[in-house]
Structure formats: C-alpha cells, structure tokens
mmCIF file of C-alpha atoms (C1' of nucleotides) in Angstrom:
data_model
loop_
_atom_site.group_PDB
_atom_site.id
_atom_site.type_symbol
_atom_site.label_atom_id
_atom_site.label_comp_id
_atom_site.label_asym_id
_atom_site.label_seq_id
_atom_site.Cartn_x
_atom_site.Cartn_y
_atom_site.Cartn_z
ATOM 1 C CA UNK A 1 19.669 -18.977 40.319
ATOM 2 C CA UNK A 2 18.030 -16.227 38.289
ATOM 3 C CA UNK A 3 20.369 -14.353 35.921
ATOM 4 C CA UNK A 4 20.065 -11.646 33.329
ATOM 5 C CA UNK A 5 19.076 -12.654 29.863
ATOM 6 C CA UNK A 6 21.754 -11.943 27.253
ATOM 7 C CA UNK A 7 19.617 -9.818 24.833
ATOM 8 C CA UNK A 8 20.324 -6.238 25.737
ATOM 9 C CA UNK A 9 18.555 -3.772 23.687
ATOM 10 C CA UNK A 10 20.379 -0.934 22.143
ATOM 11 C CA UNK A 11 18.092 1.595 24.028
ATOM 12 C CA UNK A 12 18.974 0.040 27.305
ATOM 13 C CA UNK A 13 22.668 0.096 26.485
ATOM 14 C CA UNK A 14 22.487 3.829 25.370
ATOM 15 C CA UNK A 15 20.699 4.774 28.590
ATOM 16 C CA UNK A 16 23.133 2.821 30.498
ATOM 17 C CA UNK A 17 26.387 4.032 28.838
ATOM 18 C CA UNK A 18 25.333 7.611 28.140
ATOM 19 C CA UNK A 19 28.002 9.995 29.629
ATOM 20 C CA UNK A 20 26.980 11.753 32.797
ATOM 21 C CA UNK A 21 25.943 15.358 32.437
ATOM 22 C CA UNK A 22 25.518 17.508 35.568
ATOM 23 C CA UNK A 23 22.607 19.454 33.895
ATOM 24 C CA UNK A 24 20.529 16.409 33.032
ATOM 25 C CA UNK A 25 19.117 14.403 35.701
ATOM 26 C CA UNK A 26 18.564 11.035 34.184
ATOM 27 C CA UNK A 27 19.654 8.748 31.396
ATOM 28 C CA UNK A 28 16.179 9.052 29.630
ATOM 29 C CA UNK A 29 16.596 12.729 29.244
ATOM 30 C CA UNK A 30 20.074 12.416 28.113
ATOM 31 C CA UNK A 31 18.980 9.899 25.637
ATOM 32 C CA UNK A 32 16.305 12.334 24.375
ATOM 33 C CA UNK A 33 18.706 15.253 24.242
ATOM 34 C CA UNK A 34 21.362 13.277 22.352
ATOM 35 C CA UNK A 35 18.817 12.026 19.987
ATOM 36 C CA UNK A 36 17.759 15.580 19.236
ATOM 37 C CA UNK A 37 21.178 17.113 18.957
ATOM 38 C CA UNK A 38 23.333 14.261 17.916
ATOM 39 C CA UNK A 39 25.675 12.299 20.158
ATOM 40 C CA UNK A 40 28.842 13.709 21.579
ATOM 41 C CA UNK A 41 32.026 12.569 19.885
ATOM 42 C CA UNK A 42 33.009 10.463 22.945
ATOM 43 C CA UNK A 43 29.503 9.019 23.209
ATOM 44 C CA UNK A 44 29.320 8.214 19.476
ATOM 45 C CA UNK A 45 32.775 6.459 19.676
ATOM 46 C CA UNK A 46 31.471 4.421 22.564
ATOM 47 C CA UNK A 47 28.356 3.365 20.635
ATOM 48 C CA UNK A 48 30.454 2.574 17.593
ATOM 49 C CA UNK A 49 32.638 0.422 19.715
ATOM 50 C CA UNK A 50 29.694 -1.247 21.246
ATOM 51 C CA UNK A 51 28.325 -1.895 17.734
ATOM 52 C CA UNK A 52 31.523 -3.569 16.879
ATOM 53 C CA UNK A 53 31.537 -5.681 19.939
ATOM 54 C CA UNK A 54 29.378 -8.677 20.292
ATOM 55 C CA UNK A 55 26.193 -7.180 21.847
ATOM 56 C CA UNK A 56 25.002 -10.525 23.105
ATOM 57 C CA UNK A 57 27.544 -10.366 25.746
ATOM 58 C CA UNK A 58 26.082 -10.121 29.255
ATOM 59 C CA UNK A 59 26.278 -6.484 30.530
ATOM 60 C CA UNK A 60 27.808 -6.078 33.858
ATOM 61 C CA UNK A 61 27.915 -2.380 34.128
ATOM 62 C CA UNK A 62 26.877 -0.202 37.053
ATOM 63 C CA UNK A 63 23.410 0.520 38.155
ATOM 64 C CA UNK A 64 21.345 3.057 36.326
ATOM 65 C CA UNK A 65 18.063 4.759 37.029
ATOM 66 C CA UNK A 66 15.189 4.350 34.526
ATOM 67 C CA UNK A 67 14.107 7.350 32.659
ATOM 68 C CA UNK A 68 11.079 9.399 33.584
ATOM 69 C CA UNK A 69 9.087 8.216 30.550
ATOM 70 C CA UNK A 70 10.086 4.673 31.257
ATOM 71 C CA UNK A 71 8.888 4.970 34.843
ATOM 72 C CA UNK A 72 5.737 6.628 33.812
ATOM 73 C CA UNK A 73 4.930 3.903 31.396
ATOM 74 C CA UNK A 74 5.709 1.178 33.939
ATOM 75 C CA UNK A 75 3.573 2.844 36.470
ATOM 76 C CA UNK A 76 0.706 3.016 34.034
ATOM 77 C CA UNK A 77 0.846 -0.651 33.386
ATOM 78 C CA UNK A 78 1.314 -1.392 37.106
ATOM 79 C CA UNK A 79 -1.925 0.432 37.784
ATOM 80 C CA UNK A 80 -3.666 -1.780 35.248
ATOM 81 C CA UNK A 81 -2.172 -5.035 36.615
ATOM 82 C CA UNK A 82 0.388 -5.219 39.218
ATOM 83 C CA UNK A 83 1.549 -8.629 37.992
ATOM 84 C CA UNK A 84 3.240 -9.352 34.762
ATOM 85 C CA UNK A 85 2.701 -12.187 32.440
ATOM 86 C CA UNK A 86 5.503 -13.107 30.043
ATOM 87 C CA UNK A 87 3.864 -11.691 26.951
ATOM 88 C CA UNK A 88 3.269 -8.418 28.616
ATOM 89 C CA UNK A 89 6.682 -8.329 30.152
ATOM 90 C CA UNK A 90 8.316 -8.886 26.710
ATOM 91 C CA UNK A 91 6.097 -6.335 24.954
ATOM 92 C CA UNK A 92 6.616 -3.726 27.606
ATOM 93 C CA UNK A 93 10.409 -4.371 27.614
ATOM 94 C CA UNK A 94 10.434 -4.008 23.893
ATOM 95 C CA UNK A 95 8.430 -0.777 24.062
ATOM 96 C CA UNK A 96 10.591 0.813 26.718
ATOM 97 C CA UNK A 97 13.883 -0.431 25.390
ATOM 98 C CA UNK A 98 14.585 -2.395 28.577
ATOM 99 C CA UNK A 99 15.463 -6.029 29.213
ATOM 100 C CA UNK A 100 12.479 -8.134 30.289
ATOM 101 C CA UNK A 101 14.451 -8.861 33.415
ATOM 102 C CA UNK A 102 14.586 -5.174 34.235
ATOM 103 C CA UNK A 103 10.843 -4.974 33.754
ATOM 104 C CA UNK A 104 10.276 -7.831 35.992
ATOM 105 C CA UNK A 105 12.521 -6.377 38.700
ATOM 106 C CA UNK A 106 10.832 -3.055 38.477
ATOM 107 C CA UNK A 107 7.438 -4.754 38.947
ATOM 108 C CA UNK A 108 8.861 -6.663 41.819
ATOM 109 C CA UNK A 109 10.256 -3.707 43.584
ATOM 110 C CA UNK A 110 7.083 -1.686 42.809
ATOM 111 C CA UNK A 111 5.014 -4.394 44.380
ATOM 112 C CA UNK A 112 7.156 -4.294 47.499
ATOM 113 C CA UNK A 113 6.791 -0.500 47.667
ATOM 114 C CA UNK A 114 2.971 -0.710 47.165
ATOM 115 C CA UNK A 115 2.853 -3.334 49.927
ATOM 116 C CA UNK A 116 4.805 -1.094 52.312
ATOM 117 C CA UNK A 117 2.471 1.870 51.585
ATOM 118 C CA UNK A 118 -0.617 -0.285 51.948
ATOM 119 C CA UNK A 119 0.686 -1.367 55.338
ATOM 120 C CA UNK A 120 1.215 2.196 56.414
ATOM 121 C CA UNK A 121 -2.350 2.947 55.152
ATOM 122 C CA UNK A 122 -3.711 0.084 57.273
ATOM 123 C CA UNK A 123 -1.729 1.035 60.140
ATOM 124 C CA UNK A 124 -3.153 4.595 60.054
ATOM 125 C CA UNK A 125 -6.674 3.274 59.788
ATOM 126 C CA UNK A 126 -6.339 0.819 62.543
ATOM 127 C CA UNK A 127 -4.686 3.433 64.755
ATOM 128 C CA UNK A 128 -7.590 5.977 64.050
ATOM 129 C CA UNK A 129 -10.036 3.197 64.923
ATOM 130 C CA UNK A 130 -8.090 2.488 68.070
ATOM 131 C CA UNK A 131 -7.974 6.011 69.172
ATOM 132 C CA UNK A 132 -11.664 6.496 68.634
ATOM 133 C CA UNK A 133 -12.352 3.182 70.572
ATOM 134 C CA UNK A 134 -10.179 4.424 73.243
ATOM 135 C CA UNK A 135 -12.122 7.727 73.480
ATOM 136 C CA UNK A 136 -15.395 5.790 73.626
ATOM 137 C CA UNK A 137 -13.983 3.553 76.258
ATOM 138 C CA UNK A 138 -12.914 6.453 78.520
ATOM 139 C CA UNK A 139 -16.377 8.051 78.139
ATOM 140 C CA UNK A 140 -17.989 4.834 79.238
ATOM 141 C CA UNK A 141 -15.617 4.513 82.028
ATOM 142 C CA UNK A 142 -16.801 8.000 83.299
ATOM 143 C CA UNK A 143 -20.378 6.995 82.927
ATOM 144 C CA UNK A 144 -19.708 3.795 84.713
ATOM 145 C CA UNK A 145 -18.218 5.755 87.686
ATOM 146 C CA UNK A 146 -21.122 8.156 87.823
ATOM 147 C CA UNK A 147 -23.578 5.194 87.683
ATOM 148 C CA UNK A 148 -21.677 3.417 90.469
ATOM 149 C CA UNK A 149 -21.936 6.481 92.653
ATOM 150 C CA UNK A 150 -25.689 6.589 91.985
ATOM 151 C CA UNK A 151 -26.129 2.950 92.858
ATOM 152 C CA UNK A 152 -24.289 3.501 96.114
ATOM 153 C CA UNK A 153 -26.477 6.371 97.045
ATOM 154 C CA UNK A 154 -29.609 4.389 96.305
ATOM 155 C CA UNK A 155 -28.453 1.469 98.252
ATOM 156 C CA UNK A 156 -27.861 3.572 101.247
ATOM 157 C CA UNK A 157 -31.218 5.191 100.953
ATOM 158 C CA UNK A 158 -32.857 1.659 100.675
ATOM 159 C CA UNK A 159 -31.028 0.520 103.708
ATOM 160 C CA UNK A 160 -32.320 3.375 105.846
ATOM 161 C CA UNK A 161 -35.877 2.825 104.612
ATOM 162 C CA UNK A 162 -35.770 -0.965 105.359
ATOM 163 C CA UNK A 163 -34.213 -0.370 108.788
ATOM 164 C CA UNK A 164 -37.078 2.142 109.562
ATOM 165 C CA UNK A 165 -39.604 -0.425 108.439
ATOM 166 C CA UNK A 166 -37.994 -3.122 110.621
ATOM 167 C CA UNK A 167 -38.153 -0.848 113.486
ATOM 168 C CA UNK A 168 -41.756 -0.246 113.175
ATOM 169 C CA UNK A 169 -42.359 -4.037 113.014
ATOM 170 C CA UNK A 170 -40.512 -4.733 116.180
ATOM 171 C CA UNK A 171 -42.230 -1.841 117.989
ATOM 172 C CA UNK A 172 -45.706 -3.335 117.012
ATOM 173 C CA UNK A 173 -44.831 -6.949 117.523
ATOM 174 C CA UNK A 174 -46.814 -8.337 120.611
ATOM 175 C CA UNK A 175 -43.917 -10.678 121.312
ATOM 176 C CA UNK A 176 -41.223 -8.261 121.616
ATOM 177 C CA UNK A 177 -42.443 -7.077 125.051
ATOM 178 C CA UNK A 178 -43.730 -8.642 128.270
ATOM 179 C CA UNK A 179 -46.599 -10.558 126.707
ATOM 180 C CA UNK A 180 -44.509 -13.391 125.411
ATOM 181 C CA UNK A 181 -45.767 -16.140 127.522
ATOM 182 C CA UNK A 182 -45.878 -19.643 126.024
ATOM 183 C CA UNK A 183 -49.628 -20.316 126.082
ATOM 184 C CA UNK A 184 -50.323 -17.023 124.507
ATOM 185 C CA UNK A 185 -47.806 -17.706 121.750
ATOM 186 C CA UNK A 186 -49.217 -21.073 121.003
ATOM 187 C CA UNK A 187 -52.741 -19.706 120.829
ATOM 188 C CA UNK A 188 -51.678 -16.923 118.532
ATOM 189 C CA UNK A 189 -49.775 -19.266 116.323
ATOM 190 C CA UNK A 190 -52.874 -21.421 116.014
ATOM 191 C CA UNK A 191 -54.855 -18.367 115.064
ATOM 192 C CA UNK A 192 -52.251 -17.260 112.513
ATOM 193 C CA UNK A 193 -52.180 -20.469 110.873
ATOM 194 C CA UNK A 194 -55.834 -20.534 110.611
ATOM 195 C CA UNK A 195 -55.920 -17.133 109.188
ATOM 196 C CA UNK A 196 -52.776 -16.983 107.013
ATOM 197 C CA UNK A 197 -52.819 -20.682 106.174
ATOM 198 C CA UNK A 198 -56.180 -20.502 104.666
ATOM 199 C CA UNK A 199 -55.002 -17.358 102.825
ATOM 200 C CA UNK A 200 -52.188 -19.160 101.449
ATOM 201 C CA UNK A 201 -54.283 -22.051 100.404
ATOM 202 C CA UNK A 202 -56.875 -19.984 98.788
ATOM 203 C CA UNK A 203 -54.098 -18.115 96.847
ATOM 204 C CA UNK A 204 -51.977 -21.024 95.617
ATOM 205 C CA UNK A 205 -54.593 -23.705 95.825
ATOM 206 C CA UNK A 206 -52.099 -25.760 97.775
ATOM 207 C CA UNK A 207 -52.453 -26.968 101.282
ATOM 208 C CA UNK A 208 -48.984 -26.167 102.524
ATOM 209 C CA UNK A 209 -49.649 -24.487 105.768
ATOM 210 C CA UNK A 210 -46.011 -23.653 106.129
ATOM 211 C CA UNK A 211 -45.995 -21.455 103.039
ATOM 212 C CA UNK A 212 -47.439 -17.994 103.432
ATOM 213 C CA UNK A 213 -47.458 -15.774 100.355
ATOM 214 C CA UNK A 214 -44.280 -17.424 98.971
ATOM 215 C CA UNK A 215 -42.414 -17.278 102.347
ATOM 216 C CA UNK A 216 -41.458 -20.810 103.161
ATOM 217 C CA UNK A 217 -41.057 -22.428 106.649
ATOM 218 C CA UNK A 218 -37.542 -21.715 106.747
ATOM 219 C CA UNK A 219 -38.343 -18.022 106.302
ATOM 220 C CA UNK A 220 -39.920 -17.653 109.594
ATOM 221 C CA UNK A 221 -37.344 -18.826 112.074
ATOM 222 C CA UNK A 222 -36.799 -15.647 114.015
ATOM 223 C CA UNK A 223 -39.178 -14.486 116.712
ATOM 224 C CA UNK A 224 -39.477 -11.024 115.291
ATOM 225 C CA UNK A 225 -40.965 -12.586 112.324
ATOM 226 C CA UNK A 226 -43.263 -14.698 114.185
ATOM 227 C CA UNK A 227 -46.921 -14.671 114.303
ATOM 228 C CA UNK A 228 -49.104 -11.857 115.506
ATOM 229 C CA UNK A 229 -52.361 -12.304 117.304
ATOM 230 C CA UNK A 230 -55.624 -12.547 115.559
ATOM 231 C CA UNK A 231 -57.284 -9.163 115.475
ATOM 232 C CA UNK A 232 -54.128 -7.174 115.906
ATOM 233 C CA UNK A 233 -54.833 -5.621 112.456
ATOM 234 C CA UNK A 234 -52.009 -2.961 112.448
ATOM 235 C CA UNK A 235 -49.384 -5.616 113.266
ATOM 236 C CA UNK A 236 -50.581 -8.116 110.767
ATOM 237 C CA UNK A 237 -51.068 -5.599 108.108
ATOM 238 C CA UNK A 238 -47.473 -4.497 108.556
ATOM 239 C CA UNK A 239 -46.294 -7.880 108.441
ATOM 240 C CA UNK A 240 -48.272 -8.654 105.302
ATOM 241 C CA UNK A 241 -46.865 -5.564 103.710
ATOM 242 C CA UNK A 242 -43.431 -6.603 104.694
ATOM 243 C CA UNK A 243 -43.925 -9.952 103.360
ATOM 244 C CA UNK A 244 -45.224 -8.591 100.244
ATOM 245 C CA UNK A 245 -42.283 -6.153 99.823
ATOM 246 C CA UNK A 246 -39.785 -8.883 100.570
ATOM 247 C CA UNK A 247 -41.539 -11.151 98.071
ATOM 248 C CA UNK A 248 -41.713 -8.701 95.403
ATOM 249 C CA UNK A 249 -38.170 -7.657 95.940
ATOM 250 C CA UNK A 250 -36.975 -11.184 95.839
ATOM 251 C CA UNK A 251 -38.942 -11.877 92.724
ATOM 252 C CA UNK A 252 -37.971 -8.791 90.976
ATOM 253 C CA UNK A 253 -34.192 -9.470 91.628
ATOM 254 C CA UNK A 254 -34.204 -13.192 91.872
ATOM 255 C CA UNK A 255 -32.782 -13.063 95.264
ATOM 256 C CA UNK A 256 -33.853 -15.547 97.927
ATOM 257 C CA UNK A 257 -34.468 -13.798 101.148
ATOM 258 C CA UNK A 258 -34.190 -15.945 104.063
ATOM 259 C CA UNK A 259 -34.125 -13.394 106.764
ATOM 260 C CA UNK A 260 -35.894 -10.450 105.295
ATOM 261 C CA UNK A 261 -35.852 -8.150 108.318
ATOM 262 C CA UNK A 262 -32.042 -8.700 108.961
ATOM 263 C CA UNK A 263 -31.078 -8.765 105.340
ATOM 264 C CA UNK A 264 -28.020 -6.671 104.977
ATOM 265 C CA UNK A 265 -28.148 -4.740 101.773
ATOM 266 C CA UNK A 266 -24.405 -5.209 101.185
ATOM 267 C CA UNK A 267 -24.881 -9.002 101.035
ATOM 268 C CA UNK A 268 -28.229 -9.530 99.472
ATOM 269 C CA UNK A 269 -28.777 -6.758 97.075
ATOM 270 C CA UNK A 270 -28.546 -7.700 93.502
ATOM 271 C CA UNK A 271 -26.306 -4.560 93.256
ATOM 272 C CA UNK A 272 -23.703 -6.089 95.692
ATOM 273 C CA UNK A 273 -20.581 -4.006 95.496
ATOM 274 C CA UNK A 274 -18.658 -6.662 93.884
ATOM 275 C CA UNK A 275 -21.256 -7.665 91.290
ATOM 276 C CA UNK A 276 -22.046 -4.025 90.437
ATOM 277 C CA UNK A 277 -18.341 -3.383 90.037
ATOM 278 C CA UNK A 278 -17.753 -6.388 87.907
ATOM 279 C CA UNK A 279 -20.646 -5.583 85.795
ATOM 280 C CA UNK A 280 -19.333 -2.287 84.726
ATOM 281 C CA UNK A 281 -15.598 -2.674 85.274
ATOM 282 C CA UNK A 282 -13.172 -3.498 82.637
ATOM 283 C CA UNK A 283 -9.867 -4.614 84.030
ATOM 284 C CA UNK A 284 -7.775 -2.735 81.498
ATOM 285 C CA UNK A 285 -8.050 -0.693 78.563
ATOM 286 C CA UNK A 286 -8.327 -2.493 75.165
ATOM 287 C CA UNK A 287 -4.811 -2.887 73.702
ATOM 288 C CA UNK A 288 -3.683 -3.825 70.393
ATOM 289 C CA UNK A 289 -0.564 -5.373 71.626
ATOM 290 C CA UNK A 290 -0.364 -7.580 68.659
ATOM 291 C CA UNK A 291 -0.408 -4.489 66.507
ATOM 292 C CA UNK A 292 1.680 -2.247 68.739
ATOM 293 C CA UNK A 293 4.460 -4.487 69.865
ATOM 294 C CA UNK A 294 6.237 -1.509 71.466
ATOM 295 C CA UNK A 295 3.367 -0.743 73.880
ATOM 296 C "C1'" DT B 1 32.645 19.588 48.715
ATOM 297 C "C1'" DT B 2 31.385 16.053 51.664
ATOM 298 C "C1'" DG B 3 28.901 13.295 54.962
ATOM 299 C "C1'" DT B 4 24.624 11.252 55.527
ATOM 300 C "C1'" DG B 5 19.975 9.697 54.800
ATOM 301 C "C1'" DT B 6 16.690 8.093 51.386
ATOM 302 C "C1'" DT B 7 15.345 6.052 46.997
ATOM 303 C "C1'" DT B 8 15.929 3.012 43.354
ATOM 304 C "C1'" DT B 9 17.811 -0.876 40.939
ATOM 305 C "C1'" DA B 10 19.552 -5.307 41.220
ATOM 306 C "C1'" DT B 11 21.062 -9.798 43.585
ATOM 307 C "C1'" DT B 12 20.505 -13.725 46.340
ATOM 308 C "C1'" DG B 13 18.218 -17.447 48.468
ATOM 309 C "C1'" DC B 14 14.174 -19.665 49.585
ATOM 310 C "C1'" DC B 15 9.645 -20.998 48.468
ATOM 311 C "C1'" DT B 16 5.463 -22.426 45.652
ATOM 312 C "C1'" DC B 17 3.352 -23.891 41.621
ATOM 313 C "C1'" DC B 18 2.805 -26.483 37.381
ATOM 314 C "C1'" DG C 1 13.180 -29.051 37.806
ATOM 315 C "C1'" DG C 2 12.319 -24.705 35.872
ATOM 316 C "C1'" DA C 3 9.797 -20.197 36.221
ATOM 317 C "C1'" DG C 4 8.374 -16.790 38.923
ATOM 318 C "C1'" DG C 5 7.279 -14.615 43.406
ATOM 319 C "C1'" DC C 6 8.945 -12.558 47.739
ATOM 320 C "C1'" DA C 7 11.824 -10.963 51.638
ATOM 321 C "C1'" DA C 8 16.183 -9.328 52.776
ATOM 322 C "C1'" DT C 9 19.908 -6.956 51.415
ATOM 323 C "C1'" DA C 10 23.683 -4.769 48.665
ATOM 324 C "C1'" DA C 11 25.032 -0.999 46.196
ATOM 325 C "C1'" DA C 12 24.584 2.783 43.081
ATOM 326 C "C1'" DA C 13 22.154 7.162 42.462
ATOM 327 C "C1'" DC C 14 20.192 10.975 44.374
ATOM 328 C "C1'" DA C 15 18.883 14.783 47.694
ATOM 329 C "C1'" DC C 16 20.305 17.970 50.988
ATOM 330 C "C1'" DA C 17 22.276 20.253 54.924
ATOM 331 C "C1'" DA C 18 26.441 22.012 56.867
#
DNA sequence: TTGTGTTTTATTGCCTCC
DNA sequence: GGAGGCAATAAAACACAA
C-alpha cells in the first residue's frame, strides 16, 4: 500500500493550515498575502505551535487545493514530459513546497484528465468522419437508385428490340409455314451444312461441322433456329446477323446463350435484377456499433 | 443560505516491471 | 518484493442558481 512520506515541507504546511479568508480564493494567494503583510496572530501562533511540534509527524489534515502558481508550474512541467522520474519529482516538490507524493498524485490525476480530453477529441474526430462517410453513403445510394432505374429502362428497350428481331426471323423462316416437308428440310440442311460448315471451317480452321460461328450443336435445337435454304439470302443474312449479335452479346457479357431467340432478358442478361441489385446494394448503413454502443 | 453539480486532491487496490 | 502506474472512487473545495 502506498502511503505519504513523512517529510512535509513548511510551505506545504503553511498552505494547508493557512486560515480561510473569504476574499482570497486559494491557499497560494493566502500564502503570498501573509508573506507580504505578515501572518495574523492566530496563524502565527499556529505556525509557532507547529514549529514546536515534531514536524516529521504524518499530516492527516483535510484536502487543500494547490496554489495557482504551483498548478502553473506543474502544468509547465507536464507539457514537457507527462511522466515523472524520481529526481524530477523531488526537485519539483522542493521548488513548489509540496511533498513528492503530492506532485506524483497531481501528475497522475493530470494524466487521467489528459486521457479523458484525448478521448473526447478522438470521439469528435471519429464522429466527424462518420458523419461525412454517412453523407457520402447516402449520396451513393441515390446514385445507385438512379442507375438502377436507368438499367431497368435499357433492359426493357433491349427486350423490345430483340423481340422485334425474333419476329422478323420467324416471318422470314421457310420452315415456319407450309413448306416444311421432310425431304425439303433434309435437302436444305445439307445445303446449309455445306455452306456454313465450310464457313465455320475456314474461320476456325477446325472441321467441326456442328459449330457455326461459335454457336455449338446444342445451340440449334429449335426449329425456328434451324437452317434456311440455300439461296434464300435475306433469311440467311438475318440469321447470320442474329448469330453474330448473339455471339457478340454472349462474349461481351460472358453469358452462354443456349436459346438465343427465346432468351428472356430477365434471366440471361448480365444485369439480372438480382445481380444488378446486389452489385449496388448495401444491406445497411455503416455503423460504428463498437464505438457507439447506444446505437 | 443552501442544495446541487463539477472539479480537484487523495486513497485504495490491482497490475506490471525490474 | 518494492516502486510506480492506472482505474475507480471518496471526499473536500468550489461554482452557481434559486
């Protein structure tokens, strides 16, 4: 257990024991006044009696506040170094007429106050940062909302365009009407393979007759996407274009399109509603719950 | 003058370091 | 094991409104 030392200085005793004066705020000022004008009879008597007593006796009087000059000096030293090595403590105590223990306690309490202040500062700083981040977050959220609306509009537009394109392919397809007899179809298929198979071969350098411009066997399962007659240039051009469009689209967005003409934008687009939402969405505002336990 | 809230000084108990 | 630091707290001093 830590206890007071027994070497009270006279200055400390004077400041402790000086009589209370309503017009003088602290003991230091009292000490200064009495030094200038001489001690009152009562106070002088008390000093005399203290002199007569054994001054090494441990002081157990009431608390007293330090004088203004003492506090100023302590503050000055605290600014230089907020910790106190023994020599400095003794020197300071001697200079200020305090017990080394009092100096140590003052530094200890001062450190505690400094820490509290520091925490308040840090808190304000963090709060300012938090507020600023929150504002940015809200602005981004608004931007996100606007972009999502824009994406939705673009998706609808693309859907309409693709549906229109599909419609024109259907109308132009020779197999969509009465001409779909088996022989004719076989013949046309052979012609198509001859034409587009060679095209694919010349393009890729491979002999995969099922691969046409990147569209694989599994890609042409539907009759609507089946093969047009040789010579029906408008039909085959449309199909080529469509294949090209689909291929470009799938490459651009890394989406495998198995049934291009029936692809639902909602399911296949890289901006599927879920993905696009998740990309931009943030489930909740950033919180500093660890810093703001009350929130 | 008094009640009350705040600040300052001091104590206590625990912990770490040498 | 002693010295010193820190957190929590007590208690005195102080400020101030009613």
